[in-house]
PDB file of C-alpha atoms and ligand atoms in Angstrom:
ATOM      1  CA  MET A   1     -53.653  11.659   7.037  1.00 92.00           C
ATOM      2  CA  ILE A   2     -52.702   8.255   8.403  1.00 95.00           C
ATOM      3  CA  ILE A   3     -49.046   7.331   8.684  1.00 96.00           C
ATOM      4  CA  VAL A   4     -47.116   4.365  10.058  1.00 98.00           C
ATOM      5  CA  LEU A   5     -43.618   4.976  11.379  1.00 97.00           C
ATOM      6  CA  PHE A   6     -41.786   1.734  10.930  1.00 96.00           C
ATOM      7  CA  GLY A   7     -38.324   0.687  12.089  1.00 97.00           C
ATOM      8  CA  PRO A   8     -36.295  -1.242  14.645  1.00 96.00           C
ATOM      9  CA  PRO A   9     -36.147  -0.420  18.365  1.00 93.00           C
ATOM     10  CA  GLY A  10     -34.052   2.692  18.877  1.00 90.00           C
ATOM     11  CA  ALA A  11     -34.514   3.982  15.311  1.00 94.00           C
ATOM     12  CA  GLY A  12     -36.081   7.205  16.581  1.00 93.00           C
ATOM     13  CA  LYS A  13     -39.739   6.488  15.791  1.00 95.00           C
ATOM     14  CA  GLY A  14     -40.980   8.038  19.036  1.00 93.00           C
ATOM     15  CA  THR A  15     -38.960  11.234  18.581  1.00 94.00           C
ATOM     16  CA  GLN A  16     -40.103  11.675  14.991  1.00 96.00           C
ATOM     17  CA  ALA A  17     -43.708  10.843  15.856  1.00 96.00           C
ATOM     18  CA  GLU A  18     -43.780  13.626  18.458  1.00 95.00           C
ATOM     19  CA  ARG A  19     -42.513  16.140  15.932  1.00 95.00           C
ATOM     20  CA  LEU A  20     -45.195  15.125  13.431  1.00 94.00           C
ATOM     21  CA  VAL A  21     -47.869  15.414  16.096  1.00 94.00           C
ATOM     22  CA  ASP A  22     -46.867  19.036  16.708  1.00 92.00           C
ATOM     23  CA  LYS A  23     -46.510  19.932  13.069  1.00 93.00           C
ATOM     24  CA  TYR A  24     -49.616  18.285  11.604  1.00 92.00           C
ATOM     25  CA  GLN A  25     -51.860  17.891  14.667  1.00 91.00           C
ATOM     26  CA  LEU A  26     -51.955  14.142  14.289  1.00 93.00           C
ATOM     27  CA  LYS A  27     -52.797  11.804  17.100  1.00 94.00           C
ATOM     28  CA  GLN A  28     -49.856   9.567  18.060  1.00 95.00           C
ATOM     29  CA  LEU A  29     -50.758   5.956  18.685  1.00 96.00           C
ATOM     30  CA  SER A  30     -47.763   4.202  20.225  1.00 96.00           C
ATOM     31  CA  THR A  31     -48.634   0.685  21.335  1.00 97.00           C
ATOM     32  CA  GLY A  32     -45.443   0.581  23.472  1.00 96.00           C
ATOM     33  CA  ASP A  33     -46.550   3.750  25.341  1.00 96.00           C
ATOM     34  CA  MET A  34     -50.078   2.386  25.771  1.00 96.00           C
ATOM     35  CA  LEU A  35     -48.684  -0.813  27.286  1.00 96.00           C
ATOM     36  CA  ARG A  36     -46.337   1.139  29.579  1.00 95.00           C
ATOM     37  CA  ASP A  37     -49.353   3.234  30.739  1.00 96.00           C
ATOM     38  CA  ASP A  38     -51.151   0.018  31.612  1.00 95.00           C
ATOM     39  CA  ILE A  39     -48.099  -1.239  33.516  1.00 95.00           C
ATOM     40  CA  ALA A  40     -47.894   2.051  35.428  1.00 96.00           C
ATOM     41  CA  LYS A  41     -51.584   1.763  36.354  1.00 97.00           C
ATOM     42  CA  GLY A  42     -50.978  -1.762  37.631  1.00 96.00           C
ATOM     43  CA  SER A  43     -53.885  -3.168  35.604  1.00 95.00           C
ATOM     44  CA  GLU A  44     -54.242  -6.899  34.907  1.00 94.00           C
ATOM     45  CA  LEU A  45     -53.418  -6.269  31.256  1.00 93.00           C
ATOM     46  CA  GLY A  46     -50.319  -4.323  32.329  1.00 95.00           C
ATOM     47  CA  LYS A  47     -49.124  -7.131  34.571  1.00 95.00           C
ATOM     48  CA  LYS A  48     -49.482  -9.687  31.779  1.00 94.00           C
ATOM     49  CA  ALA A  49     -47.816  -7.420  29.223  1.00 96.00           C
ATOM     50  CA  LYS A  50     -44.825  -6.580  31.444  1.00 96.00           C
ATOM     51  CA  VAL A  51     -43.630 -10.186  31.595  1.00 96.00           C
ATOM     52  CA  ILE A  52     -43.654 -10.398  27.809  1.00 97.00           C
ATOM     53  CA  MET A  53     -42.114  -6.964  27.226  1.00 96.00           C
ATOM     54  CA  ASP A  54     -39.317  -7.699  29.692  1.00 95.00           C
ATOM     55  CA  ARG A  55     -38.377 -10.665  27.528  1.00 95.00           C
ATOM     56  CA  GLY A  56     -38.443  -8.497  24.392  1.00 95.00           C
ATOM     57  CA  GLU A  57     -41.206 -10.564  22.835  1.00 97.00           C
ATOM     58  CA  LEU A  58     -44.450  -9.464  21.223  1.00 97.00           C
ATOM     59  CA  VAL A  59     -47.586  -8.964  23.270  1.00 97.00           C
ATOM     60  CA  SER A  60     -50.542 -10.893  21.801  1.00 97.00           C
ATOM     61  CA  ASP A  61     -52.272  -9.503  18.733  1.00 97.00           C
ATOM     62  CA  GLU A  62     -55.572  -9.761  20.575  1.00 96.00           C
ATOM     63  CA  ILE A  63     -54.476  -7.267  23.255  1.00 96.00           C
ATOM     64  CA  ILE A  64     -52.777  -4.938  20.791  1.00 97.00           C
ATOM     65  CA  LEU A  65     -55.649  -4.895  18.306  1.00 96.00           C
ATOM     66  CA  SER A  66     -58.284  -4.220  20.940  1.00 93.00           C
ATOM     67  CA  MET A  67     -56.229  -1.264  22.242  1.00 94.00           C
ATOM     68  CA  ILE A  68     -55.877   0.182  18.747  1.00 95.00           C
ATOM     69  CA  LYS A  69     -59.522  -0.380  17.855  1.00 93.00           C
ATOM     70  CA  GLU A  70     -60.607   1.575  20.906  1.00 89.00           C
ATOM     71  CA  LYS A  71     -58.358   4.522  19.996  1.00 91.00           C
ATOM     72  CA  ILE A  72     -59.174   4.818  16.310  1.00 92.00           C
ATOM     73  CA  LYS A  73     -62.919   4.666  16.655  1.00 85.00           C
ATOM     74  CA  ASN A  74     -62.984   7.453  19.268  1.00 71.00           C
ATOM     75  CA  SER A  75     -60.907   9.916  17.436  1.00 64.00           C
ATOM     76  CA  GLU A  76     -61.408  13.062  15.467  1.00 73.00           C
ATOM     77  CA  GLY A  77     -58.871  15.464  14.022  1.00 78.00           C
ATOM     78  CA  ASN A  78     -56.311  15.407  11.264  1.00 86.00           C
ATOM     79  CA  GLY A  79     -55.456  11.734  11.503  1.00 92.00           C
ATOM     80  CA  PHE A  80     -53.063   9.315  13.156  1.00 94.00           C
ATOM     81  CA  ILE A  81     -49.472   8.410  13.360  1.00 96.00           C
ATOM     82  CA  PHE A  82     -48.822   4.812  14.355  1.00 97.00           C
ATOM     83  CA  ASP A  83     -45.540   4.175  16.125  1.00 96.00           C
ATOM     84  CA  GLY A  84     -44.524   0.608  17.020  1.00 96.00           C
ATOM     85  CA  PHE A  85     -47.615  -0.812  15.340  1.00 98.00           C
ATOM     86  CA  PRO A  86     -48.165  -2.916  13.250  1.00 98.00           C
ATOM     87  CA  ARG A  87     -45.393  -5.298  14.279  1.00 98.00           C
ATOM     88  CA  ASN A  88     -46.283  -8.410  12.297  1.00 98.00           C
ATOM     89  CA  LEU A  89     -48.211  -9.250   9.148  1.00 97.00           C
ATOM     90  CA  ASP A  90     -51.423 -10.175  10.974  1.00 98.00           C
ATOM     91  CA  GLN A  91     -51.446  -6.799  12.719  1.00 98.00           C
ATOM     92  CA  ALA A  92     -50.851  -5.040   9.389  1.00 98.00           C
ATOM     93  CA  LYS A  93     -53.779  -6.845   7.761  1.00 98.00           C
ATOM     94  CA  ALA A  94     -55.996  -6.240  10.782  1.00 98.00           C
ATOM     95  CA  LEU A  95     -55.157  -2.531  10.669  1.00 97.00           C
ATOM     96  CA  ASP A  96     -56.184  -2.288   7.020  1.00 97.00           C
ATOM     97  CA  LYS A  97     -59.439  -4.037   7.857  1.00 97.00           C
ATOM     98  CA  MET A  98     -60.212  -1.752  10.795  1.00 95.00           C
ATOM     99  CA  LEU A  99     -59.463   1.363   8.762  1.00 95.00           C
ATOM    100  CA  ASN A 100     -61.509   0.044   5.878  1.00 94.00           C
ATOM    101  CA  GLU A 101     -64.517  -0.408   8.145  1.00 93.00           C
ATOM    102  CA  LEU A 102     -64.163   3.244   9.155  1.00 91.00           C
ATOM    103  CA  LYS A 103     -63.808   4.201   5.471  1.00 90.00           C
ATOM    104  CA  LEU A 104     -60.231   5.257   6.077  1.00 92.00           C
ATOM    105  CA  SER A 105     -56.942   4.055   4.645  1.00 93.00           C
ATOM    106  CA  LEU A 106     -53.224   4.302   5.287  1.00 96.00           C
ATOM    107  CA  ASP A 107     -51.445   7.002   3.331  1.00 95.00           C
ATOM    108  CA  LEU A 108     -47.822   6.217   3.984  1.00 96.00           C
ATOM    109  CA  VAL A 109     -45.466   3.818   5.767  1.00 97.00           C
ATOM    110  CA  ILE A 110     -42.128   5.405   6.595  1.00 97.00           C
ATOM    111  CA  GLU A 111     -39.275   3.039   7.361  1.00 97.00           C
ATOM    112  CA  ILE A 112     -36.474   4.591   9.398  1.00 98.00           C
ATOM    113  CA  VAL A 113     -33.391   2.552   8.541  1.00 97.00           C
ATOM    114  CA  VAL A 114     -30.618   2.124  11.134  1.00 97.00           C
ATOM    115  CA  ASN A 115     -28.220  -0.816  11.355  1.00 95.00           C
ATOM    116  CA  ASP A 116     -28.072  -3.106  14.394  1.00 94.00           C
ATOM    117  CA  ASP A 117     -24.652  -1.999  15.732  1.00 93.00           C
ATOM    118  CA  ILE A 118     -25.745   1.613  15.880  1.00 94.00           C
ATOM    119  CA  LEU A 119     -29.045   0.660  17.533  1.00 93.00           C
ATOM    120  CA  ILE A 120     -27.277  -1.320  20.236  1.00 90.00           C
ATOM    121  CA  ASN A 121     -25.023   1.660  20.995  1.00 90.00           C
ATOM    122  CA  ARG A 122     -27.925   4.095  21.041  1.00 87.00           C
ATOM    123  CA  ILE A 123     -30.050   2.034  23.381  1.00 84.00           C
ATOM    124  CA  GLU A 124     -27.215   1.271  25.774  1.00 84.00           C
ATOM    125  CA  LYS A 125     -26.518   4.994  25.941  1.00 86.00           C
ATOM    126  CA  ARG A 126     -30.218   5.756  26.497  1.00 82.00           C
ATOM    127  CA  ALA A 127     -30.292   3.196  29.334  1.00 80.00           C
ATOM    128  CA  GLN A 128     -27.237   4.722  31.029  1.00 83.00           C
ATOM    129  CA  GLU A 129     -28.357   8.330  30.677  1.00 84.00           C
ATOM    130  CA  SER A 130     -32.007   7.991  31.539  1.00 77.00           C
ATOM    131  CA  GLN A 131     -33.021   8.194  35.187  1.00 72.00           C
ATOM    132  CA  ASN A 132     -36.060   6.017  34.698  1.00 67.00           C
ATOM    133  CA  ALA A 133     -34.568   3.582  32.240  1.00 74.00           C
ATOM    134  CA  ARG A 134     -36.969   1.113  30.618  1.00 80.00           C
ATOM    135  CA  SER A 135     -36.701  -2.357  32.046  1.00 84.00           C
ATOM    136  CA  ASP A 136     -36.388  -3.772  28.502  1.00 86.00           C
ATOM    137  CA  ASP A 137     -33.438  -1.522  27.577  1.00 84.00           C
ATOM    138  CA  ASN A 138     -30.625  -3.902  28.483  1.00 84.00           C
ATOM    139  CA  GLU A 139     -28.302  -5.836  26.249  1.00 83.00           C
ATOM    140  CA  THR A 140     -29.909  -9.284  26.360  1.00 88.00           C
ATOM    141  CA  VAL A 141     -33.477  -8.072  25.956  1.00 90.00           C
ATOM    142  CA  LEU A 142     -32.487  -5.594  23.285  1.00 90.00           C
ATOM    143  CA  LYS A 143     -30.873  -8.343  21.227  1.00 91.00           C
ATOM    144  CA  ASN A 144     -34.119 -10.267  21.461  1.00 94.00           C
ATOM    145  CA  ARG A 145     -36.136  -7.189  20.436  1.00 94.00           C
ATOM    146  CA  LEU A 146     -33.878  -6.851  17.403  1.00 95.00           C
ATOM    147  CA  ASN A 147     -34.327 -10.538  16.572  1.00 96.00           C
ATOM    148  CA  VAL A 148     -38.084 -10.208  16.791  1.00 97.00           C
ATOM    149  CA  TYR A 149     -37.855  -7.173  14.534  1.00 97.00           C
ATOM    150  CA  HIS A 150     -35.919  -9.098  11.892  1.00 97.00           C
ATOM    151  CA  GLN A 151     -38.004 -12.276  12.219  1.00 97.00           C
ATOM    152  CA  SER A 152     -41.524 -10.829  12.361  1.00 96.00           C
ATOM    153  CA  THR A 153     -41.775  -7.094  11.957  1.00 97.00           C
ATOM    154  CA  GLU A 154     -39.613  -6.700   8.861  1.00 97.00           C
ATOM    155  CA  LYS A 155     -41.722  -9.338   7.118  1.00 96.00           C
ATOM    156  CA  ILE A 156     -44.425  -6.708   6.752  1.00 97.00           C
ATOM    157  CA  LYS A 157     -42.356  -4.741   4.269  1.00 97.00           C
ATOM    158  CA  PRO A 158     -43.353  -6.619   1.084  1.00 97.00           C
ATOM    159  CA  TYR A 159     -47.014  -6.157   2.034  1.00 98.00           C
ATOM    160  CA  TYR A 160     -46.639  -2.373   2.076  1.00 97.00           C
ATOM    161  CA  LEU A 161     -44.290  -2.371  -0.916  1.00 96.00           C
ATOM    162  CA  ASN A 162     -47.034  -4.104  -2.898  1.00 96.00           C
ATOM    163  CA  GLN A 163     -49.440  -1.395  -1.853  1.00 95.00           C
ATOM    164  CA  LYS A 164     -46.820   1.190  -2.958  1.00 94.00           C
ATOM    165  CA  LYS A 165     -46.956   2.805   0.436  1.00 96.00           C
ATOM    166  CA  LEU A 166     -43.492   2.090   1.819  1.00 96.00           C
ATOM    167  CA  VAL A 167     -40.746   4.705   1.722  1.00 96.00           C
ATOM    168  CA  LYS A 168     -37.302   4.323   3.313  1.00 97.00           C
ATOM    169  CA  ILE A 169     -35.276   6.987   4.968  1.00 97.00           C
ATOM    170  CA  ASP A 170     -31.784   6.969   6.414  1.00 97.00           C
ATOM    171  CA  GLY A 171     -32.127   7.203  10.205  1.00 97.00           C
ATOM    172  CA  VAL A 172     -28.419   7.678  10.906  1.00 96.00           C
ATOM    173  CA  ARG A 173     -28.481  11.451  10.638  1.00 96.00           C
ATOM    174  CA  SER A 174     -29.538  14.325  12.872  1.00 96.00           C
ATOM    175  CA  ILE A 175     -33.111  14.411  14.189  1.00 96.00           C
ATOM    176  CA  GLU A 176     -33.667  17.531  12.079  1.00 97.00           C
ATOM    177  CA  GLN A 177     -32.449  15.910   8.851  1.00 97.00           C
ATOM    178  CA  VAL A 178     -34.581  12.832   9.415  1.00 97.00           C
ATOM    179  CA  SER A 179     -37.619  15.064  10.074  1.00 97.00           C
ATOM    180  CA  GLN A 180     -37.014  16.979   6.872  1.00 96.00           C
ATOM    181  CA  ASP A 181     -36.965  13.777   4.857  1.00 96.00           C
ATOM    182  CA  ILE A 182     -40.179  12.600   6.471  1.00 96.00           C
ATOM    183  CA  GLU A 183     -41.869  15.919   5.773  1.00 95.00           C
ATOM    184  CA  GLY A 184     -40.768  15.720   2.139  1.00 95.00           C
ATOM    185  CA  HIS A 185     -42.593  12.401   1.805  1.00 94.00           C
ATOM    186  CA  ILE A 186     -45.661  13.793   3.547  1.00 93.00           C
ATOM    187  CA  LEU A 187     -45.799  16.709   1.118  1.00 89.00           C
ATOM    188  CA  ASN A 188     -45.720  14.185  -1.710  1.00 86.00           C
ATOM    189  CA  ILE A 189     -48.861  12.479  -0.428  1.00 83.00           C
ATOM    190  CA  GLY A 190     -50.600  15.831  -0.551  1.00 64.00           C
ATOM    191  CA  LYS A 191     -49.618  16.151  -4.225  1.00 67.00           C
ATOM    192  CA  GLN A 192     -50.794  12.674  -5.102  1.00 63.00           C
ATOM    193  CA  LEU A 193     -54.158  13.236  -3.428  1.00 52.00           C
ATOM    194  CA  SER A 194     -54.895  16.619  -4.970  1.00 49.00           C
TER     195      SER A 194
HETATM  196  P1  ADP B   1     -39.159  -0.367  20.796  1.00 55.98           P
HETATM  197  O1  ADP B   1     -39.609   0.055  19.420  1.00 55.98           O
HETATM  198  O2  ADP B   1     -38.002   0.444  21.286  1.00 55.98           O
HETATM  199  O3  ADP B   1     -38.928  -1.842  20.954  1.00 55.98           O
HETATM  200  P2  ADP B   1     -41.839  -0.037  21.925  1.00 55.98           P
HETATM  201  O4  ADP B   1     -42.165   0.921  23.005  1.00 55.98           O
HETATM  202  O5  ADP B   1     -42.467   0.169  20.594  1.00 55.98           O
HETATM  203  O6  ADP B   1     -40.263  -0.020  21.853  1.00 55.98           O
HETATM  204  O7  ADP B   1     -42.202  -1.540  22.397  1.00 55.98           O
HETATM  205  C1  ADP B   1     -41.781  -2.087  23.619  1.00 55.98           C
HETATM  206  C2  ADP B   1     -42.345  -3.493  23.793  1.00 55.98           C
HETATM  207  O8  ADP B   1     -43.792  -3.432  23.840  1.00 55.98           O
HETATM  208  C3  ADP B   1     -42.060  -4.476  22.647  1.00 55.98           C
HETATM  209  O9  ADP B   1     -40.805  -5.127  22.806  1.00 55.98           O
HETATM  210  C4  ADP B   1     -43.246  -5.459  22.779  1.00 55.98           C
HETATM  211  O10 ADP B   1     -43.054  -6.380  23.833  1.00 55.98           O
HETATM  212  C5  ADP B   1     -44.400  -4.544  23.185  1.00 55.98           C
HETATM  213  N1  ADP B   1     -45.149  -4.042  22.001  1.00 55.98           N
HETATM  214  C6  ADP B   1     -45.244  -2.737  21.604  1.00 55.98           C
HETATM  215  N2  ADP B   1     -46.004  -2.640  20.489  1.00 55.98           N
HETATM  216  C7  ADP B   1     -46.397  -3.896  20.171  1.00 55.98           C
HETATM  217  C8  ADP B   1     -47.170  -4.469  19.115  1.00 55.98           C
HETATM  218  N3  ADP B   1     -47.707  -3.702  18.149  1.00 55.98           N
HETATM  219  N4  ADP B   1     -47.358  -5.820  19.111  1.00 55.98           N
HETATM  220  C9  ADP B   1     -46.844  -6.599  20.069  1.00 55.98           C
HETATM  221  N5  ADP B   1     -46.088  -6.143  21.085  1.00 55.98           N
HETATM  222  C10 ADP B   1     -45.855  -4.811  21.148  1.00 55.98           C
END
């Protein structure tokens, strides 16, 4: 099973991805987490990425795609859950191509819908409450991350709608309710495949 969790910053993709990992033994591939690991290691790639992430812009497709390629070719198990990737149309097309070469394909793209005002509140709260707050969780950078989401990331939606893979869920509910909705959609894939 291969799933993309799609949605704006602060929509709860990371939280939901972790729950799916536990429930279905999927491997979570979060490009944001991979980049933050590289920053923590102090690698050259990490240093380059940090400048871009701290502005709320997108790291180059070249870096992102090589990270993903490495992870999907070396993986066994029940499948993957992508979180924070793809983030523009070129990444979406490149993902399809990579999966195709491995004779795999995406099953489902789940969009977690939350409006901008709620996201801004959530992230400001997360920044205040967290001891090791992310350096990109502040008002100016967040607004830029939201702009990038609306300008580039959301433009992927018609691509997945055409493939009949996109489903939307309301992300302004409890974590449990959102999870239940996601699981309902996952059960549906099972039905379509069998
Ligand atoms: P959020 O969804 O809250 O913005 P992420 O952890 O997914 O957080 O991403 C943090 C930052 O990492 C992004 O603002 C961007 O700079 C970079 N990034 C993560 N994933 C990608 C990607 N697929 N393509 C380009 N940049 C990315």
